[in-house]
Amino acid sequence: MNISTHEVFNQSTPFEGVNLFRANRPLQDALRLHAPGLSSAGLNALGAEAGSAATQTHARLANSHPPVLLSHDRYGHRIDQVEFHPSYHALLGSALGHGLHGTPWARGPGSHVERAAAFMLFTEAEPAVLCPVSMSYAVAPALRANPALAADWGPKLASTAHDPRFLPHTQKSAVTMGMGMTEKQGGSDVRANTTRAEADGEDAWGRRFVLTGHKWFFSAPMCDAFLVLAQAPAGLSCFFLPRFRPDGSVNAIHIQRLKHKLGNHANASAEVEFQRASAWLVGEEGRGVPQILAMGALTRLDCALGTAGLMRHALSLALHHTSQRQAFGKRLIEQPMMKNVLADLALESEAATALAMRLARAVDRTEHGQDGDGFEMIMRRVLTPIAKFWVCKRGSLFAQEAMECLGGNGYVEAHGEGVMARIYREMPRNSIWEGAGNIMALDLLRALRSGAASPTSRHGPVADAMMFEVAAARKAHPAVARLAERVAAGLDGATDEAQARRLARDVALLVQASLLFTSSSEAVFSAFCASRLDGAADVFGLLPAGLDLDAIIARAMPTEIDSTMKTQEFP
Ligand SMILES: Cc1cc2nc3c(=O)[nH]c(=O)nc-3n(C[C@H](O)[C@H](O)[C@H](O)COP(=O)(O)OP(=O)(O)OC[C@H]3O[C@@H](n4cnc5c(N)ncnc54)[C@H](O)[C@@H]3O)c2cc1C
């Protein structure tokens, strides 16, 4: 006999079947600002795919069936391979197919901005598979320092195919690359690396070495090759380390173990040992740190983009849920205090999108030779650590508050269906990897030290560039003007490490306010200034009285924009 004890009601529906690009007005407005002529056809297609139920199923399966290390075959031979669920490959194939990795390097102006928007959108589908995608994007400038390798590997790094076979690159239609810096005794301080590099001759790829040592974090180990750091006779150097040697033999990269991580479950992060593995010098011997940081700077961009994407996803889930769930006689979204929380989250999410996309524009302009006066290069150098620091730092707090909007359901995994829990576990990764918060703030000081003071100006070149960037917003709101004064003074000769986080936060807030003035609504700009510029609030939901919360929430709602909205249709 079938006994029903109750009816299920007042639960929200799944958030699926939404075109995540068309439903993201802040992102569309950021694109209008940074790449006004761009066709949105590709992003539209990606937005539909990323928001589909089929993609969500792949994301659930890829995360609930994590990768497995196959260290040996059944006869006892080492094979050092990692097996992924078919859904991982479906997602990775989709990301590569949409050109989220190497394609911008072969295309014209605007391509890095478009790719940045696509990266954010894909994060809303599944962030973990983007690890090898991001590294394959970021490796291009660093690899150019060895022209033979760049010529040989570049085209396949930009291919939109996904070829997961464990074969030499000559037999594959597409390849991916990773990076290995972190060792047990030091990650931030890579100069502590102990992996040894011994000269081993020269061939078509240049100076060949053999590496002996280990890496403590080595993500996406099924990539076809890696840039790694090792101690050569002339000092710490950058090497190209392929999974197969040119003669077709498997290189001596032994996977010891896969990390059991808090989140990021679909992606494999390995511990590896090199037992006289063959590797080729990239760049100058002894100059390995700046060489590999050409790659690290771009993965830092992706940390900011990825976190902004995760924030947008968490916000959409919170808005979707609170629009349907009733408590105390009203929909949650109509409860005054919930409005305050949601509007505050919306401000943070849009500001994160704006800052990450601004950095993408600086990358685009500098890579495509559209930076005659060097202004965008200063912005790129300074905003990289700032965006990585501030956006990623805010991510975990943001996810916790968005989760709370869903009540108990937000905390529940439900065999991988609980997306909010997955987002929450993913957030700290972007903050830690590729330089944790303190390292980013210290890098800001380094960037300031590298720019000599200009004799003709009251401030140094970085402070000057920053004041130029925010000039219009400074006139528009007194809180922006006050913060700009503090930032200009702070950037001038800043050396105090203990205060570097404060400076990084202030620059981030200033640039975010300026971007919101240029590309967002009056309601968003004035609420952002009122709530953050004269002293950051400690928790979300403390917006002062008198702000237009309804307008802020309406702008953030993940409903697909139709032609009746006042913003012009994205071309
Ligand atoms: C999921 C995941 C994947 C990863 N994948 C890779 C990968 O593929 N390749 C790779 O090379 N690495 C990878 N990493 C490693 C990551 O980049 C490092 O963990 C990170 O750089 C920090 O290094 P560490 O763990 O040695 O910590 P430490 O360097 O010991 O730092 C610990 C803390 O001290 C702080 N600190 C350090 N120096 C200073 C200072 N001078 N002043 C103030 N504070 C300081 C840091 O900010 C940090 O908060 C991955 C990490 C994670 C979590």
XYZ file of C-alpha atoms and ligand atoms in Angstrom:
624
model
C 0.000 0.000 0.000
C 1.321 3.443 -0.906
C 0.894 5.829 2.071
C 1.589 9.481 1.429
C 2.311 11.435 4.635
C 2.440 14.909 3.100
C 2.545 17.007 0.002
C 5.873 18.649 -0.981
C 5.360 22.348 -1.556
C 7.070 25.738 -1.088
C 10.366 24.405 -2.466
C 12.027 26.263 -5.346
C 12.458 24.701 -8.769
C 15.884 23.777 -10.206
C 17.688 26.735 -11.737
C 18.235 25.337 -15.222
C 17.342 25.954 -18.847
C 18.470 29.586 -18.538
C 20.789 31.242 -21.056
C 23.421 32.412 -18.578
C 24.757 35.063 -20.924
C 21.417 36.620 -21.774
C 20.487 36.496 -18.081
C 23.630 38.351 -16.972
C 23.125 42.049 -17.505
C 26.212 43.202 -15.555
C 28.403 41.036 -17.776
C 26.754 42.353 -20.930
C 27.308 45.928 -19.766
C 30.966 45.190 -18.956
C 31.372 43.855 -22.491
C 29.793 46.965 -23.962
C 32.389 48.996 -22.091
C 35.476 46.944 -22.873
C 34.766 45.445 -26.307
C 31.935 47.498 -27.813
C 31.994 46.003 -31.306
C 32.073 42.383 -30.248
C 29.554 39.921 -31.691
C 27.730 38.125 -28.897
C 26.886 35.048 -30.998
C 29.513 32.801 -29.393
C 28.675 33.925 -25.851
C 24.985 33.438 -26.516
C 25.587 29.861 -27.611
C 27.850 29.193 -24.623
C 25.347 30.817 -22.239
C 22.599 28.460 -23.399
C 24.828 25.411 -23.123
C 26.266 26.359 -19.718
C 22.800 26.882 -18.249
C 21.276 23.699 -19.644
C 20.102 20.776 -17.549
C 22.390 18.471 -19.558
C 25.480 20.481 -18.561
C 24.399 20.499 -14.940
C 24.111 16.730 -15.024
C 27.643 16.483 -16.404
C 28.864 18.815 -13.621
C 27.190 16.696 -10.953
C 28.597 13.446 -12.353
C 32.121 14.823 -12.883
C 32.203 15.959 -9.254
C 30.603 12.913 -7.686
C 32.908 10.535 -9.617
C 36.326 12.094 -8.971
C 39.403 11.106 -10.991
C 41.253 7.908 -10.124
C 45.024 7.367 -10.242
C 46.129 4.361 -12.273
C 49.723 4.123 -11.059
C 50.460 0.657 -12.485
C 48.886 -1.706 -14.981
C 47.667 -5.121 -13.881
C 51.106 -6.635 -14.626
C 52.912 -4.189 -12.364
C 54.309 -1.753 -14.947
C 54.135 1.930 -14.046
C 51.626 3.763 -16.236
C 51.126 7.021 -14.254
C 47.754 7.864 -15.718
C 44.581 9.375 -14.300
C 41.140 8.220 -15.336
C 38.252 10.703 -15.422
C 34.507 10.209 -15.645
C 33.087 10.676 -19.192
C 31.258 13.784 -17.939
C 34.612 15.418 -17.144
C 35.650 14.874 -20.743
C 32.303 16.173 -22.011
C 32.774 19.388 -20.026
C 36.449 19.810 -20.911
C 35.602 19.179 -24.568
C 32.944 21.874 -24.394
C 35.294 24.434 -22.777
C 38.018 23.766 -25.361
C 35.446 23.748 -28.149
C 34.336 27.235 -27.128
C 37.964 28.393 -27.331
C 38.480 29.142 -23.647
C 42.169 28.201 -23.843
C 44.643 29.152 -26.574
C 42.395 30.709 -29.215
C 42.722 34.420 -28.242
C 46.438 34.366 -29.043
C 45.691 33.708 -32.698
C 42.885 36.268 -32.994
C 42.467 40.040 -33.067
C 41.570 42.824 -30.608
C 38.753 42.001 -28.222
C 39.532 38.259 -28.220
C 40.906 38.219 -24.644
C 37.857 40.159 -23.407
C 35.467 37.772 -25.135
C 37.388 34.793 -23.805
C 37.241 36.309 -20.300
C 33.451 36.585 -20.503
C 33.253 33.007 -21.767
C 35.493 31.821 -18.919
C 33.152 33.468 -16.406
C 30.104 31.891 -18.004
C 31.663 28.441 -18.089
C 32.539 28.739 -14.407
C 28.811 28.821 -13.765
C 28.572 25.434 -15.458
C 31.571 23.779 -13.778
C 34.770 25.438 -12.539
C 37.052 22.465 -11.845
C 37.580 21.414 -15.471
C 38.786 24.943 -16.199
C 42.090 24.292 -14.394
C 43.863 22.766 -17.449
C 41.987 25.202 -19.710
C 43.313 28.198 -17.802
C 46.884 26.870 -17.747
C 46.752 26.122 -21.488
C 45.624 29.716 -22.094
C 48.233 31.222 -19.816
C 51.254 29.328 -21.105
C 51.461 31.031 -24.517
C 53.519 34.142 -23.618
C 55.975 32.167 -21.471
C 56.437 29.496 -24.138
C 57.401 32.128 -26.723
C 60.774 32.362 -24.969
C 61.598 29.043 -26.653
C 60.548 29.688 -30.281
C 61.071 26.067 -31.391
C 58.685 24.764 -28.730
C 56.185 27.564 -29.379
C 56.169 26.720 -33.096
C 55.843 22.998 -32.457
C 53.207 23.094 -29.679
C 51.429 26.434 -30.215
C 48.981 25.394 -32.977
C 47.787 22.308 -31.076
C 47.467 24.354 -27.878
C 45.021 26.597 -29.763
C 43.045 23.750 -31.365
C 39.387 23.635 -30.363
C 39.457 19.824 -30.323
C 39.718 17.764 -27.143
C 42.065 14.812 -27.549
C 42.379 13.047 -24.171
C 44.499 10.150 -25.465
C 47.781 9.464 -23.652
C 50.038 9.713 -26.715
C 53.016 11.783 -27.948
C 51.896 15.213 -29.119
C 52.791 14.396 -32.738
C 49.999 11.798 -32.770
C 47.357 14.070 -31.220
C 45.000 16.656 -32.713
C 45.086 18.916 -29.625
C 47.157 19.299 -26.459
C 46.901 20.968 -23.037
C 49.572 22.207 -20.628
C 49.965 22.624 -16.871
C 52.532 24.069 -14.467
C 54.617 22.850 -11.526
C 56.227 25.257 -9.068
C 55.078 24.281 -5.578
C 57.251 21.854 -3.615
C 56.807 20.484 -0.087
C 59.173 22.950 1.557
C 57.914 26.043 -0.247
C 55.135 27.235 -2.543
C 55.040 31.012 -2.229
C 58.811 31.061 -1.822
C 59.656 29.092 -4.953
C 63.317 29.979 -4.610
C 63.339 27.183 -2.025
C 62.780 24.636 -4.851
C 65.155 21.683 -4.575
C 64.415 19.890 -7.861
C 67.757 19.638 -9.706
C 68.334 20.214 -13.415
C 71.472 18.762 -15.051
C 72.521 19.621 -18.602
C 71.924 16.749 -21.017
C 72.790 18.100 -24.475
C 70.949 20.063 -27.149
C 68.386 19.178 -29.820
C 65.631 20.707 -31.962
C 63.870 22.059 -28.836
C 67.042 23.717 -27.542
C 69.042 22.980 -24.385
C 67.951 19.699 -22.824
C 68.263 18.917 -19.108
C 67.307 16.021 -16.851
C 65.232 16.837 -13.757
C 65.373 14.990 -10.442
C 63.064 15.983 -7.624
C 59.381 16.459 -6.911
C 56.338 18.775 -7.064
C 53.856 18.813 -4.192
C 50.991 20.272 -6.210
C 50.809 19.343 -9.899
C 47.252 19.868 -11.121
C 45.721 18.307 -14.214
C 48.539 15.732 -14.529
C 47.066 14.347 -17.761
C 48.091 17.528 -19.553
C 50.546 16.810 -22.363
C 53.307 19.031 -20.994
C 54.130 21.393 -18.116
C 56.251 24.400 -17.350
C 58.207 23.664 -14.179
C 60.895 25.283 -12.076
C 64.147 23.540 -11.176
C 67.607 24.506 -9.935
C 70.052 24.600 -12.850
C 73.776 25.411 -12.481
C 73.015 29.141 -13.085
C 70.067 29.205 -10.682
C 66.320 28.578 -10.644
C 65.172 28.110 -14.243
C 61.997 27.397 -16.199
C 61.679 24.126 -18.105
C 59.290 22.547 -20.562
C 58.476 19.060 -19.316
C 56.452 16.846 -21.714
C 54.707 13.586 -20.724
C 56.437 11.913 -23.720
C 60.008 12.444 -24.924
C 60.490 13.260 -28.644
C 61.501 9.631 -29.316
C 58.015 8.520 -28.190
C 59.054 7.036 -24.820
C 57.091 7.998 -21.692
C 58.953 10.662 -19.706
C 59.953 9.879 -16.091
C 57.129 11.786 -14.347
C 55.802 9.526 -11.624
C 52.449 10.342 -10.060
C 52.717 9.454 -6.366
C 49.206 10.325 -5.223
C 46.153 12.445 -6.019
C 45.244 15.117 -3.459
C 42.068 14.637 -1.453
C 40.819 18.244 -1.677
C 38.114 20.295 0.038
C 36.511 21.035 -3.333
C 37.500 21.053 -6.994
C 36.646 17.353 -7.003
C 36.279 16.914 -10.751
C 39.873 18.032 -11.277
C 42.933 15.962 -10.345
C 45.788 17.584 -8.419
C 48.755 15.274 -8.109
C 51.967 14.859 -6.162
C 54.723 13.867 -8.577
C 58.371 12.865 -8.687
C 60.778 13.349 -11.548
C 63.380 10.597 -11.916
C 65.751 12.094 -14.449
C 62.849 13.365 -16.521
C 63.798 15.092 -19.795
C 63.053 18.820 -19.900
C 63.972 21.748 -22.159
C 65.051 25.220 -21.043
C 62.514 28.022 -21.601
C 64.038 31.498 -21.455
C 67.291 32.348 -19.784
C 68.951 29.939 -17.351
C 68.690 31.376 -13.831
C 65.694 33.588 -14.722
C 63.033 30.960 -14.066
C 60.818 32.962 -11.708
C 60.009 35.904 -14.023
C 59.771 33.430 -16.896
C 57.101 31.226 -15.291
C 55.325 34.261 -13.838
C 54.469 35.312 -17.389
C 52.177 32.273 -17.147
C 51.231 32.862 -13.505
C 50.027 36.401 -14.177
C 47.398 35.107 -16.602
C 46.219 32.298 -14.367
C 45.797 35.015 -11.708
C 43.467 36.808 -14.124
C 41.522 33.569 -14.396
C 41.321 33.255 -10.592
C 39.545 36.629 -10.520
C 37.326 35.756 -13.498
C 36.518 32.343 -12.055
C 35.575 33.761 -8.667
C 33.411 36.429 -10.293
C 31.691 33.623 -12.221
C 31.149 31.601 -9.049
C 29.730 34.688 -7.312
C 27.341 35.288 -10.177
C 26.236 31.651 -10.036
C 25.689 31.762 -6.262
C 23.782 35.049 -6.570
C 21.543 33.646 -9.318
C 20.725 30.625 -7.161
C 19.928 32.899 -4.202
C 17.712 35.208 -6.281
C 15.979 32.268 -7.942
C 15.279 30.539 -4.640
C 14.130 33.584 -2.686
C 11.797 34.559 -5.539
C 9.887 31.317 -4.987
C 10.213 30.396 -1.331
C 7.643 31.865 1.072
C 8.156 32.542 4.787
C 5.997 34.511 7.203
C 3.423 35.257 4.522
C 5.686 36.675 1.828
C 8.184 35.528 -0.750
C 11.641 35.754 0.863
C 12.761 38.262 -1.741
C 10.003 40.609 -0.493
C 11.155 40.517 3.120
C 12.934 43.835 3.798
C 16.030 42.377 5.424
C 16.419 39.703 2.746
C 16.218 42.481 0.169
C 19.115 44.176 1.884
C 21.185 40.961 1.820
C 20.377 40.191 -1.818
C 21.046 43.744 -2.986
C 24.358 43.778 -1.132
C 25.361 40.463 -2.747
C 24.326 41.881 -6.129
C 26.640 44.875 -5.623
C 29.541 42.620 -4.734
C 28.925 40.291 -7.667
C 28.714 43.101 -10.207
C 31.789 44.829 -8.785
C 33.740 41.557 -9.044
C 32.645 41.092 -12.658
C 33.564 44.683 -13.472
C 37.059 44.466 -11.960
C 37.917 41.102 -13.507
C 36.707 42.261 -16.936
C 38.702 45.497 -16.611
C 41.831 43.453 -16.076
C 40.936 41.329 -19.115
C 40.742 44.530 -21.159
C 44.232 45.531 -20.018
C 45.502 42.110 -21.107
C 43.717 42.466 -24.447
C 45.052 45.955 -25.184
C 48.635 45.125 -24.216
C 48.679 41.816 -26.111
C 47.185 43.339 -29.260
C 49.546 46.332 -29.434
C 46.852 48.864 -28.506
C 48.701 50.508 -25.657
C 50.701 53.316 -27.223
C 51.341 55.271 -24.011
C 51.868 52.285 -21.703
C 48.809 53.119 -19.586
C 47.185 49.710 -20.023
C 50.446 47.979 -19.123
C 50.484 49.809 -15.776
C 46.850 48.823 -15.209
C 47.608 45.225 -16.115
C 50.594 45.018 -13.783
C 48.780 46.630 -10.837
C 45.294 45.187 -11.283
C 46.521 41.589 -11.605
C 47.465 41.174 -7.909
C 44.656 43.497 -6.805
C 41.855 41.680 -8.637
C 43.207 38.275 -7.606
C 43.509 39.414 -3.986
C 40.233 41.237 -3.500
C 37.789 39.335 -5.696
C 39.018 35.949 -4.453
C 39.127 37.102 -0.817
C 35.479 38.168 -1.021
C 34.479 34.885 -2.664
C 34.206 32.659 0.401
C 32.266 35.242 2.440
C 29.995 35.752 -0.524
C 29.297 32.038 -0.952
C 28.503 31.638 2.739
C 25.921 34.423 2.623
C 24.395 33.203 -0.645
C 24.187 29.725 0.848
C 22.338 31.095 3.857
C 19.703 32.564 1.530
C 18.776 28.962 0.670
C 18.532 28.002 4.337
C 19.290 24.365 5.158
C 18.965 23.276 1.531
C 21.982 25.425 0.716
C 24.207 23.330 2.979
C 23.099 19.969 1.590
C 25.011 18.191 -1.173
C 22.219 15.743 -2.132
C 24.625 13.503 -4.122
C 26.053 16.447 -5.993
C 22.767 18.163 -6.808
C 23.400 20.785 -4.129
C 25.284 23.238 -6.324
C 25.639 25.905 -3.626
C 27.676 23.563 -1.429
C 29.947 22.855 -4.406
C 30.429 26.581 -5.029
C 31.265 27.130 -1.348
C 33.928 24.409 -1.381
C 35.407 25.752 -4.605
C 35.807 29.356 -3.468
C 38.983 29.199 -1.320
C 40.945 27.473 -4.076
C 41.128 30.573 -6.257
C 42.342 32.570 -3.283
C 45.126 30.122 -2.363
C 46.500 28.777 -5.618
C 48.754 30.871 -7.835
C 49.699 33.110 -4.916
C 47.645 33.416 -1.732
C 46.248 36.740 -0.458
C 49.382 38.027 1.285
C 51.519 37.191 -1.714
C 49.193 39.240 -3.937
C 49.367 42.231 -1.601
C 53.164 41.941 -1.508
C 53.173 41.774 -5.299
C 51.344 45.099 -5.373
C 54.229 46.616 -3.392
C 56.658 45.028 -5.850
C 54.748 46.563 -8.761
C 54.923 49.959 -7.082
C 58.649 49.625 -6.444
C 59.280 48.795 -10.106
C 57.727 52.087 -11.289
C 60.128 55.028 -10.778
C 58.616 58.271 -9.491
C 57.890 60.785 -12.233
C 59.726 64.115 -11.688
C 56.891 66.079 -13.325
C 54.035 64.855 -11.178
C 52.983 65.012 -7.561
C 52.606 61.222 -7.505
C 54.378 58.206 -8.957
C 53.296 56.798 -12.325
C 51.058 54.139 -10.787
C 49.195 56.679 -8.663
C 48.918 58.962 -11.698
C 47.545 56.169 -13.868
C 45.079 55.203 -11.172
C 43.827 58.784 -10.764
C 43.406 59.024 -14.546
C 41.435 55.768 -14.526
C 38.974 56.990 -11.872
C 38.801 60.701 -12.826
C 35.146 60.740 -13.929
C 33.828 58.793 -10.921
C 35.859 60.989 -8.588
C 33.833 63.985 -9.689
C 30.583 62.047 -9.447
C 30.596 61.048 -5.771
C 32.332 62.574 -2.725
C 33.140 59.137 -1.268
C 35.071 58.268 -4.439
C 36.973 61.545 -4.198
C 37.870 60.853 -0.554
C 39.032 57.310 -1.286
C 41.003 58.496 -4.327
C 42.936 60.914 -2.109
C 43.750 58.138 0.347
C 44.784 55.752 -2.439
C 46.999 58.320 -4.183
C 48.791 58.996 -0.900
C 48.968 55.274 -0.097
C 50.434 54.302 -3.482
C 53.147 56.916 -3.140
C 56.235 55.105 -1.936
C 54.256 52.350 -0.198
C 56.628 49.956 1.554
C 54.830 48.854 4.722
C 54.114 45.140 4.254
C 51.778 45.038 7.252
C 49.514 47.575 5.518
C 49.695 46.111 2.013
C 46.364 44.271 2.231
C 44.632 47.493 3.217
C 46.148 49.291 0.235
C 45.204 46.469 -2.158
C 41.616 46.551 -0.867
C 41.381 50.322 -1.230
C 42.653 50.302 -4.816
C 40.224 47.488 -5.654
C 37.252 49.378 -4.205
C 38.257 52.584 -5.962
C 38.536 50.939 -9.372
C 35.330 48.985 -8.811
C 33.445 52.180 -7.939
C 34.789 53.859 -11.055
C 33.763 50.934 -13.278
C 30.276 50.821 -11.769
C 29.934 54.552 -12.445
C 30.798 53.979 -16.101
C 28.879 50.816 -16.884
C 26.228 50.162 -14.241
C 23.078 51.882 -12.986
C 22.873 54.916 -10.713
C 21.267 52.736 -8.020
C 24.192 50.297 -8.043
C 26.880 52.995 -8.148
C 25.467 55.056 -5.305
C 24.793 52.003 -3.116
C 28.320 50.708 -3.713
C 29.794 54.077 -2.710
C 27.521 54.425 0.315
C 28.274 50.956 1.647
C 31.953 50.355 0.951
C 34.135 53.377 0.349
C 34.233 54.992 3.790
C 34.955 51.750 5.629
C 34.037 48.258 4.423
C 31.110 46.534 6.152
C 31.960 43.319 7.961
C 28.991 41.181 6.843
C 26.571 41.422 3.943
C 23.145 42.962 4.457
C 24.262 46.185 6.176
C 23.314 48.567 3.351
C 22.249 51.908 4.859
C 18.658 53.131 4.584
C 17.467 55.164 1.617
C 18.999 53.084 -1.215
C 16.967 51.703 -4.108
C 17.223 48.017 -3.232
C 14.495 47.011 -5.690
C 16.358 48.543 -8.616
C 19.600 46.818 -7.607
C 17.862 43.455 -7.316
C 15.962 43.899 -10.595
C 19.220 44.533 -12.448
C 20.785 41.409 -10.953
C 17.852 39.020 -11.565
C 18.912 36.121 -13.797
C 16.039 36.560 -16.200
C 16.865 36.665 -19.871
C 16.832 40.257 -21.057
C 14.149 41.012 -23.634
C 13.985 43.914 -26.058
C 11.714 45.962 -23.788
C 14.563 46.612 -21.326
C 16.049 50.055 -21.476
C 19.588 48.850 -22.130
C 20.164 48.418 -25.836
C 20.419 44.845 -27.069
C 23.996 43.680 -27.113
C 25.110 43.726 -30.759
C 43.621 23.030 -5.592
C 45.027 23.475 -5.729
C 45.713 23.251 -6.908
C 47.026 23.651 -7.042
N 47.687 23.380 -8.222
C 48.978 23.755 -8.352
C 49.684 23.488 -9.567
O 49.141 22.935 -10.522
N 50.979 23.848 -9.654
C 51.623 24.465 -8.623
O 52.793 24.781 -8.763
N 50.981 24.717 -7.458
C 49.685 24.394 -7.310
N 49.023 24.653 -6.129
C 49.786 25.159 -5.005
C 49.540 26.604 -4.659
O 49.926 27.451 -5.705
C 50.281 26.872 -3.330
O 49.652 26.095 -2.340
C 50.294 28.325 -2.962
O 51.088 29.045 -3.864
C 50.799 28.554 -1.531
O 52.001 27.905 -1.315
P 52.195 26.947 -0.041
O 51.077 25.976 -0.016
O 53.573 26.394 -0.047
O 52.006 27.894 1.197
P 53.105 28.865 1.858
O 54.001 29.409 0.815
O 53.730 28.188 3.009
O 52.174 30.039 2.395
C 51.339 29.870 3.547
C 50.721 31.217 3.897
O 51.748 32.129 4.205
C 51.575 33.332 3.470
N 52.905 33.924 3.218
C 53.930 33.379 2.532
N 54.958 34.250 2.491
C 54.580 35.365 3.163
C 55.207 36.606 3.475
N 56.430 36.904 3.050
N 54.502 37.526 4.180
C 53.245 37.268 4.597
N 52.612 36.102 4.339
C 53.272 35.160 3.631
C 50.845 32.939 2.210
O 50.093 34.041 1.682
C 49.932 31.850 2.754
O 48.769 32.437 3.280
C 47.689 24.284 -5.977
C 46.994 24.533 -4.785
C 45.689 24.135 -4.657
C 44.970 24.397 -3.374
